[in-house]
Every structure is written in structure tokens, then in C-alpha cells.
Coordinates of C-alpha atoms in Angstrom, one line a residue:
M1 CA -8.4 10.0 49.9
T2 CA -6.5 12.4 47.7
I3 CA -3.3 14.2 47.7
K4 CA -5.1 17.4 48.6
E5 CA -6.9 15.9 51.7
I6 CA -3.5 14.6 52.8
A7 CA -1.9 18.1 52.4
E8 CA -4.9 19.4 54.5
M9 CA -4.4 16.8 57.3
T10 CA -0.5 17.3 57.5
G11 CA -0.4 20.9 56.9
L12 CA 1.9 20.6 53.9
S13 CA 1.7 21.7 50.2
T14 CA 0.2 19.3 47.6
A15 CA 3.7 19.5 45.9
T16 CA 5.4 18.3 49.1
V17 CA 2.8 15.5 49.7
S18 CA 3.3 14.4 45.9
R19 CA 7.0 14.2 46.2
A20 CA 6.9 12.4 49.4
L21 CA 4.5 9.8 47.7
D22 CA 6.8 9.3 44.7
P23 CA 9.9 7.1 45.3
R24 CA 11.7 9.0 42.6
Y25 CA 11.5 12.3 44.6
S26 CA 10.9 11.3 48.1
A27 CA 14.7 11.5 48.9
M28 CA 14.5 15.3 48.4
L29 CA 12.4 15.8 51.6
R30 CA 13.3 15.6 55.2
E31 CA 12.9 12.2 56.7
S32 CA 10.2 13.5 59.3
T33 CA 8.2 15.1 56.5
R34 CA 8.2 11.9 54.4
K35 CA 7.2 9.7 57.5
K36 CA 4.4 12.2 58.3
V37 CA 2.9 12.0 54.8
L38 CA 3.3 8.2 54.5
A39 CA 1.7 7.7 58.0
V40 CA -1.4 9.5 57.0
A41 CA -1.3 7.8 53.5
E42 CA -1.2 4.4 55.2
K43 CA -3.7 5.1 57.8
Y44 CA -6.5 6.0 55.3
N45 CA -5.3 3.6 52.6
Y46 CA -4.3 6.1 50.0
R47 CA -3.7 4.8 46.4
P48 CA -2.5 6.9 43.6
V49 CA -4.7 7.5 40.6
I50 CA -2.3 6.2 38.0
I51 CA -4.5 7.1 35.0
G52 CA -4.4 10.8 36.0
K53 CA -0.7 10.6 36.8
S54 CA 0.0 9.2 33.3
F55 CA -1.9 12.2 31.9
V56 CA 0.4 14.5 33.5
T57 CA 3.7 12.7 33.0
G58 CA 3.1 11.1 29.6
K59 CA 4.1 7.5 31.2
T60 CA 2.0 4.5 31.3
Y61 CA 3.6 3.3 34.8
K62 CA 3.8 -0.2 33.1
V63 CA 6.7 -2.5 32.6
G64 CA 6.0 -5.1 29.8
L65 CA 7.2 -8.5 30.1
I66 CA 7.6 -10.2 26.6
L67 CA 7.0 -13.8 26.4
D68 CA 7.1 -16.0 23.4
A69 CA 6.2 -19.3 25.2
M70 CA 3.9 -18.0 27.7
T71 CA 2.3 -21.3 28.5
A72 CA 5.3 -23.0 29.3
D73 CA 6.8 -20.1 31.2
L74 CA 3.9 -19.7 33.3
S75 CA 3.8 -23.2 34.3
S76 CA 7.3 -23.1 35.6
P77 CA 7.5 -22.8 39.3
T78 CA 10.8 -21.1 39.1
F79 CA 9.5 -18.5 36.6
G80 CA 6.6 -17.9 38.8
R81 CA 9.0 -16.7 41.6
F82 CA 10.5 -14.2 38.9
V83 CA 7.1 -12.8 38.1
E84 CA 6.0 -12.5 41.7
A85 CA 9.1 -10.7 42.7
A86 CA 9.0 -8.4 39.7
C87 CA 5.3 -7.5 40.5
V88 CA 6.2 -6.8 44.2
E89 CA 9.2 -4.6 43.2
L90 CA 7.2 -2.7 40.7
Q91 CA 4.2 -2.2 43.0
M92 CA 6.7 -0.6 45.6
H93 CA 7.4 2.0 42.9
N94 CA 3.6 2.6 41.8
Y95 CA 4.3 0.5 38.4
T96 CA 2.6 -2.5 37.4
L97 CA 3.7 -5.6 35.2
V98 CA 1.9 -6.2 31.9
L99 CA 2.3 -9.7 30.4
L100 CA 2.8 -9.4 26.4
K101 CA 2.7 -12.4 24.1
V102 CA 4.7 -12.7 20.8
K103 CA 4.4 -15.8 18.5
D104 CA 6.9 -17.2 16.1
V105 CA 9.5 -14.6 16.6
K106 CA 11.9 -15.8 14.3
K107 CA 9.4 -17.0 11.6
N108 CA 8.2 -13.3 11.3
N109 CA 11.6 -11.8 11.8
G110 CA 10.8 -10.2 15.0
A111 CA 8.2 -8.0 13.5
N112 CA 5.7 -8.6 16.4
V113 CA 8.4 -7.7 19.0
R114 CA 9.2 -4.6 17.1
E115 CA 5.6 -3.4 17.1
L116 CA 5.3 -4.1 20.7
L117 CA 8.4 -2.0 21.3
E118 CA 7.1 1.0 19.3
S119 CA 3.5 0.8 20.6
K120 CA 4.5 2.4 23.7
V121 CA 2.1 0.0 25.7
A122 CA 4.7 0.2 28.6
D123 CA 7.5 2.5 29.7
G124 CA 10.1 -0.4 29.6
Y125 CA 10.4 -3.8 28.8
I126 CA 11.9 -7.2 30.0
L127 CA 12.5 -10.0 27.5
G128 CA 14.6 -13.0 27.1
K129 CA 18.0 -12.6 25.3
S130 CA 17.3 -15.4 22.9
M131 CA 14.4 -13.5 21.3
V132 CA 16.8 -10.5 20.3
L133 CA 17.1 -10.5 16.3
E134 CA 18.9 -8.0 14.2
S135 CA 15.8 -6.8 12.5
F136 CA 14.6 -4.8 15.6
Q137 CA 17.8 -3.9 17.1
D138 CA 17.5 -0.3 16.3
T139 CA 14.3 -0.1 18.2
L140 CA 15.9 -1.8 21.1
K141 CA 18.4 1.1 21.2
K142 CA 15.6 3.6 21.6
T143 CA 13.8 1.6 24.4
P144 CA 14.5 1.0 28.1
V145 CA 15.0 -2.8 28.1
V146 CA 16.5 -5.6 30.1
L147 CA 17.3 -8.9 28.7
I148 CA 17.4 -12.1 30.5
S149 CA 19.9 -14.5 29.2
S150 CA 18.8 -18.2 29.0
R151 CA 22.4 -19.4 29.3
E152 CA 23.3 -21.3 32.3
D153 CA 27.0 -21.8 31.7
G154 CA 27.7 -18.0 32.5
I155 CA 29.7 -17.5 29.4
P156 CA 29.5 -13.8 28.5
E157 CA 27.8 -12.8 25.4
P158 CA 28.2 -9.0 25.1
M159 CA 25.3 -6.8 23.7
P160 CA 24.8 -2.9 23.7
W161 CA 21.8 -3.6 26.0
V162 CA 21.6 -4.5 29.8
Q163 CA 21.4 -8.1 30.4
I164 CA 21.0 -10.4 33.5
R165 CA 23.0 -13.6 33.2
R166 CA 23.2 -16.5 35.5
S167 CA 26.0 -19.4 36.0
I168 CA 25.0 -22.5 37.7
M169 CA 28.5 -23.7 37.1
P170 CA 29.9 -22.7 40.3
A171 CA 27.0 -24.4 42.1
Y172 CA 27.7 -27.6 40.2
Q173 CA 31.4 -27.3 41.2
A174 CA 30.4 -26.9 44.9
M175 CA 27.8 -29.8 44.8
W176 CA 30.7 -32.1 43.4
R177 CA 32.9 -31.1 46.4
L178 CA 29.9 -32.2 48.6
I179 CA 30.1 -35.8 47.2
P180 CA 32.7 -38.0 49.0
P181 CA 35.8 -38.6 46.7
A182 CA 35.1 -42.4 46.9
L183 CA 31.6 -42.0 45.4
R184 CA 32.7 -39.5 42.6
R185 CA 33.1 -42.5 40.1
S186 CA 29.6 -43.6 40.9
V187 CA 27.4 -40.7 39.7
A188 CA 24.3 -41.1 37.7
I189 CA 22.6 -38.2 35.9
V190 CA 18.9 -38.3 35.0
A191 CA 18.1 -35.8 32.4
P192 CA 15.9 -35.3 29.2
E193 CA 17.8 -36.0 26.1
N194 CA 20.0 -33.4 24.8
K195 CA 17.8 -32.8 21.7
Y196 CA 15.3 -30.9 24.0
Y197 CA 17.8 -28.3 25.0
H198 CA 17.9 -25.0 23.1
T199 CA 20.8 -23.6 24.9
P200 CA 24.5 -24.1 24.0
R201 CA 25.0 -27.0 26.3
S202 CA 22.5 -29.2 28.3
R203 CA 22.5 -29.4 32.1
A204 CA 23.8 -32.9 31.9
Q205 CA 26.8 -31.5 29.9
L206 CA 27.3 -28.7 32.5
I207 CA 27.2 -31.3 35.4
A208 CA 30.0 -33.3 33.7
A209 CA 32.0 -30.3 32.8
A210 CA 32.0 -29.2 36.4
A211 CA 33.2 -32.6 37.5
P212 CA 36.6 -32.9 39.4
E213 CA 39.3 -35.2 38.0
N214 CA 38.8 -38.9 38.1
A215 CA 35.0 -38.5 38.6
E216 CA 32.7 -40.5 36.3
V217 CA 29.3 -40.0 35.1
K218 CA 26.5 -42.2 33.4
N219 CA 23.4 -40.5 31.6
F220 CA 20.0 -42.0 32.1
F221 CA 17.9 -40.2 29.8
V222 CA 14.2 -39.5 29.9
K223 CA 12.9 -40.1 26.6
M224 CA 9.6 -38.1 27.0
H225 CA 9.4 -34.5 26.2
P226 CA 10.3 -32.4 29.2
G227 CA 7.6 -29.9 30.7
F228 CA 7.1 -28.6 34.2
L229 CA 3.8 -30.3 34.5
V230 CA 5.0 -33.6 33.8
D231 CA 8.7 -33.7 34.6
R232 CA 8.3 -35.6 38.1
I233 CA 6.0 -38.3 36.7
N234 CA 8.2 -38.9 33.6
A235 CA 11.3 -39.1 35.6
A236 CA 9.7 -41.6 38.0
A237 CA 8.8 -43.7 35.1
A238 CA 12.3 -43.5 33.8
A239 CA 13.7 -44.5 37.2
E240 CA 11.4 -47.5 37.3
E241 CA 12.4 -48.5 33.9
Y242 CA 16.1 -48.3 34.6
F243 CA 16.0 -49.1 38.2
D244 CA 18.0 -52.5 38.1
E245 CA 21.0 -50.5 36.5
L246 CA 20.3 -47.1 38.4
R247 CA 20.2 -48.6 41.9
K248 CA 23.9 -49.5 41.5
Y249 CA 25.0 -45.9 41.6
K250 CA 25.7 -44.2 45.0
V251 CA 24.8 -40.8 43.8
I252 CA 21.9 -39.8 41.5
W253 CA 21.8 -36.3 40.2
G254 CA 18.3 -34.9 38.7
I255 CA 19.0 -32.0 36.3
S256 CA 16.1 -30.4 38.3
D257 CA 14.2 -30.9 41.4
L258 CA 11.3 -32.3 39.7
Y259 CA 13.6 -35.0 38.0
A260 CA 15.3 -35.7 41.4
L261 CA 11.8 -35.9 43.2
G262 CA 10.7 -38.3 40.4
V263 CA 13.7 -40.7 41.0
M264 CA 12.9 -40.3 44.9
D265 CA 9.2 -41.5 44.2
A266 CA 10.4 -44.6 42.1
F267 CA 13.1 -45.5 44.9
R268 CA 10.7 -45.1 47.7
R269 CA 8.4 -47.7 46.0
H270 CA 11.3 -50.1 46.3
G271 CA 11.9 -49.1 49.9
L272 CA 15.1 -47.0 49.4
I273 CA 15.5 -43.7 51.3
P274 CA 17.5 -40.7 49.9
G275 CA 20.3 -39.8 52.2
K276 CA 20.3 -43.3 53.6
D277 CA 20.4 -45.8 50.8
F278 CA 21.6 -43.4 48.2
Y279 CA 22.5 -39.8 47.7
L280 CA 20.2 -37.6 45.6
L281 CA 20.9 -34.1 44.2
G282 CA 18.6 -31.7 42.4
L283 CA 18.5 -28.1 41.0
D284 CA 15.9 -25.1 41.4
N285 CA 14.9 -25.6 45.3
L286 CA 11.4 -26.3 44.6
E287 CA 10.2 -28.3 47.6
P288 CA 9.7 -25.1 49.8
N289 CA 6.9 -24.4 47.1
I290 CA 5.2 -27.7 47.6
P291 CA 2.5 -27.6 50.6
G292 CA 3.0 -29.7 53.5
V293 CA 6.4 -31.1 52.3
Q294 CA 9.5 -31.2 54.6
P295 CA 12.4 -30.3 52.0
I296 CA 15.1 -33.0 51.9
L297 CA 16.8 -32.5 48.6
T298 CA 20.2 -30.9 48.4
T299 CA 19.8 -28.5 45.7
C300 CA 20.9 -25.1 44.0
D301 CA 18.6 -22.0 44.1
Q302 CA 19.0 -20.0 41.1
Q303 CA 17.7 -16.9 42.8
W304 CA 15.0 -16.3 40.4
E305 CA 13.4 -13.7 42.9
E306 CA 16.7 -11.7 43.0
I307 CA 16.5 -11.8 39.2
G308 CA 13.1 -10.5 39.1
C309 CA 13.8 -7.7 41.5
L310 CA 17.2 -6.8 39.8
A311 CA 15.4 -6.7 36.3
V312 CA 12.8 -4.4 37.6
R313 CA 15.2 -2.1 39.5
T314 CA 17.4 -2.0 36.4
V315 CA 14.6 -1.1 33.8
L316 CA 13.2 1.6 36.2
K317 CA 16.7 3.1 36.3
L318 CA 16.6 3.2 32.4
I319 CA 13.1 4.6 32.4
A320 CA 14.2 7.3 34.6
G321 CA 17.0 8.1 32.1
K322 CA 19.9 6.9 34.6
T323 CA 22.9 5.0 33.3
V324 CA 23.5 1.5 34.4
P325 CA 27.3 1.2 34.7
E326 CA 27.5 -2.4 33.8
S327 CA 26.0 -3.9 30.7
E328 CA 26.1 -7.5 32.1
L329 CA 24.7 -8.2 35.7
T330 CA 25.3 -11.4 37.2
V331 CA 23.1 -13.4 39.9
E332 CA 25.0 -16.1 41.8
P333 CA 23.1 -19.2 42.6
K334 CA 22.9 -20.4 46.3
L335 CA 23.8 -24.0 47.4
I336 CA 21.3 -25.6 49.7
R337 CA 22.4 -28.7 51.5
R338 CA 19.8 -31.0 52.9
A339 CA 19.4 -34.6 54.2
S340 CA 19.5 -36.1 50.7
L341 CA 23.5 -35.7 50.7

């Protein structure tokens, strides 16, 4: 099926059909015309030939996602949500996502990032804000780019490029309010040691900073290196090691769902049930991604799907030469209350 064939079947010109199939120009047509074209395209499974379109427009119809820790990033279930949402959003606009790997960004002073940005392998790029170095900021100024901030405290860090930031502090404050006042002096935090954090403050520190007056927290550190593939196992081992002391606390707060689930695994081996014998909190809302599991964790969803969609919509605007009014876009987390508290 080609545009010419659709034009013949609908009695429209090829130019009109082309506009109807292009999200950038479809709004220029009457709704009835657009629906007529889309109905035929859907019926006959029409797919645009991107290569031919690229020759005409000079565009690649690709958006590059630049990663410097690809293995770790792609093992993250939360980042997986981001990538999936970005792919779906791009494909709705006849674009595709390209994964681009860079290594030792700071060691080579960002030369590899600059090379990618100047290679025109994509029309626009999404990358972590922490990767931005002064050495290639002049290239960024000439490139449609959206930055994803790694900070979780929500503190603004102004830059001349569009960035998406997130703050889990409001969610932590809301979760603290869920804890009965009488139990706020009996809160244990299970977290990796602070040395493993590359952001200004660790999640354990953010939880403590969000606490109301008179609340008290005790940190129980998991001494093994964090990683999405091992966090649950390591947290369970640490909870078993600390069990005699940890069980004295009424509320246990894992800095992620994986840490919280690890604690739950250890406590269940001792016959203790979350929501009944102790309260348990997490972060990330991962249980719905685990097949056959009935979610029970009270947690916070950082809305990575929305971040992915927003990043794509924003970079496509920049590619089209449109102005994005706000240089800092914020995605708010969503509190999810379940049986564990």
C-alpha cells in the first residue's frame, strides 16, 4: 500500500493524503478528510517508508537516547518503563528511538558525546543532565536536546536547555503523614550505604529530611553494592542479619520497592506479615510488573512513563523548531497506598 494507492481509493490528492498521515500537518485538514484517509491506511496496514521520506525532508526520523551506563540502566525496571513509553510515543509520530552508548564521558572530557551530537545520527537527543560538560555545551546549543535530571530532591539547577526534573520529597512527606503519629519515633530505613550515591543526597537522607517534628529514624545499611538484579536478595540478607534489632521497629522503610520486598522476604520467613505485624514502605511501584503478584506495598510511583512521554513530546517540538516556554519541566510522583500501611 502506497500513498498514491490511498489517494486513488479515497479520491483525494497525494498531497492531501500525505498531510493526513503526517501528525505535523494533519490538523490543517478537515476532520472528515483525515478520518477517511486513516481508515483506509488502517484497513490496508499502511506503513510509511521512512527511508524515502528522509531523502525528501533531510531528517532521520530518529531520536537518540544517549546512555553512559547502559547495562545498569537497561536492567532497571523503572528505566524500562521510561524507554517503553518513549518508544510508543515516538512511533505514534513515525519516529523511532535509537540507543547510543558513550563511555567514560568525564575521562575524555565529553568528546564522545560531542561526536554523537555532531554526527546527525538522529534529529534530536535525550540524555542525563549529569553527563553535560562545558566542553560540548556549544554543540548542545545547536541541537534539539532534552535533559533528564538525576536529582530526586527537586532542587532546580537552571541550564539553558530544556530539562525534566522530578522530586520525590512531596511523596516522602505524604508517606510520613500516613504513619500514625505514635509510630513516627519507631521508623527504620533500609538502604545502601551513602557512598554508593552519586546524587547530592541519598534517599535515606531525603526520607529523614522529609520527616515531621519529633520523628526518629534509624538507618540499617546494606553493605553490598546496589544493583537492580541483586537489590532484593541483598536487602533480604541484610534484614536477616539485622533481624533481632530490626524487628523492634514498627515501621520499616525500604529506599526502593526491591529493598522493601527483600525485607518482606526475610520477615515472612519468621512468620511476620507486612500490614499486620509491622508496616512496610517502598518506592518505585514495581510490584505490578512482577507476574502473578498481588501488590501489597504502600509506595510511590515516580511516573517514569510520563517522563518518557514528556521527553519525547518536548524533543519533537524542538526538532520542529517550536519554542518550549519552560526550560524546567517537573513530573510529580504519585502516592499509592496498599495493605502494607
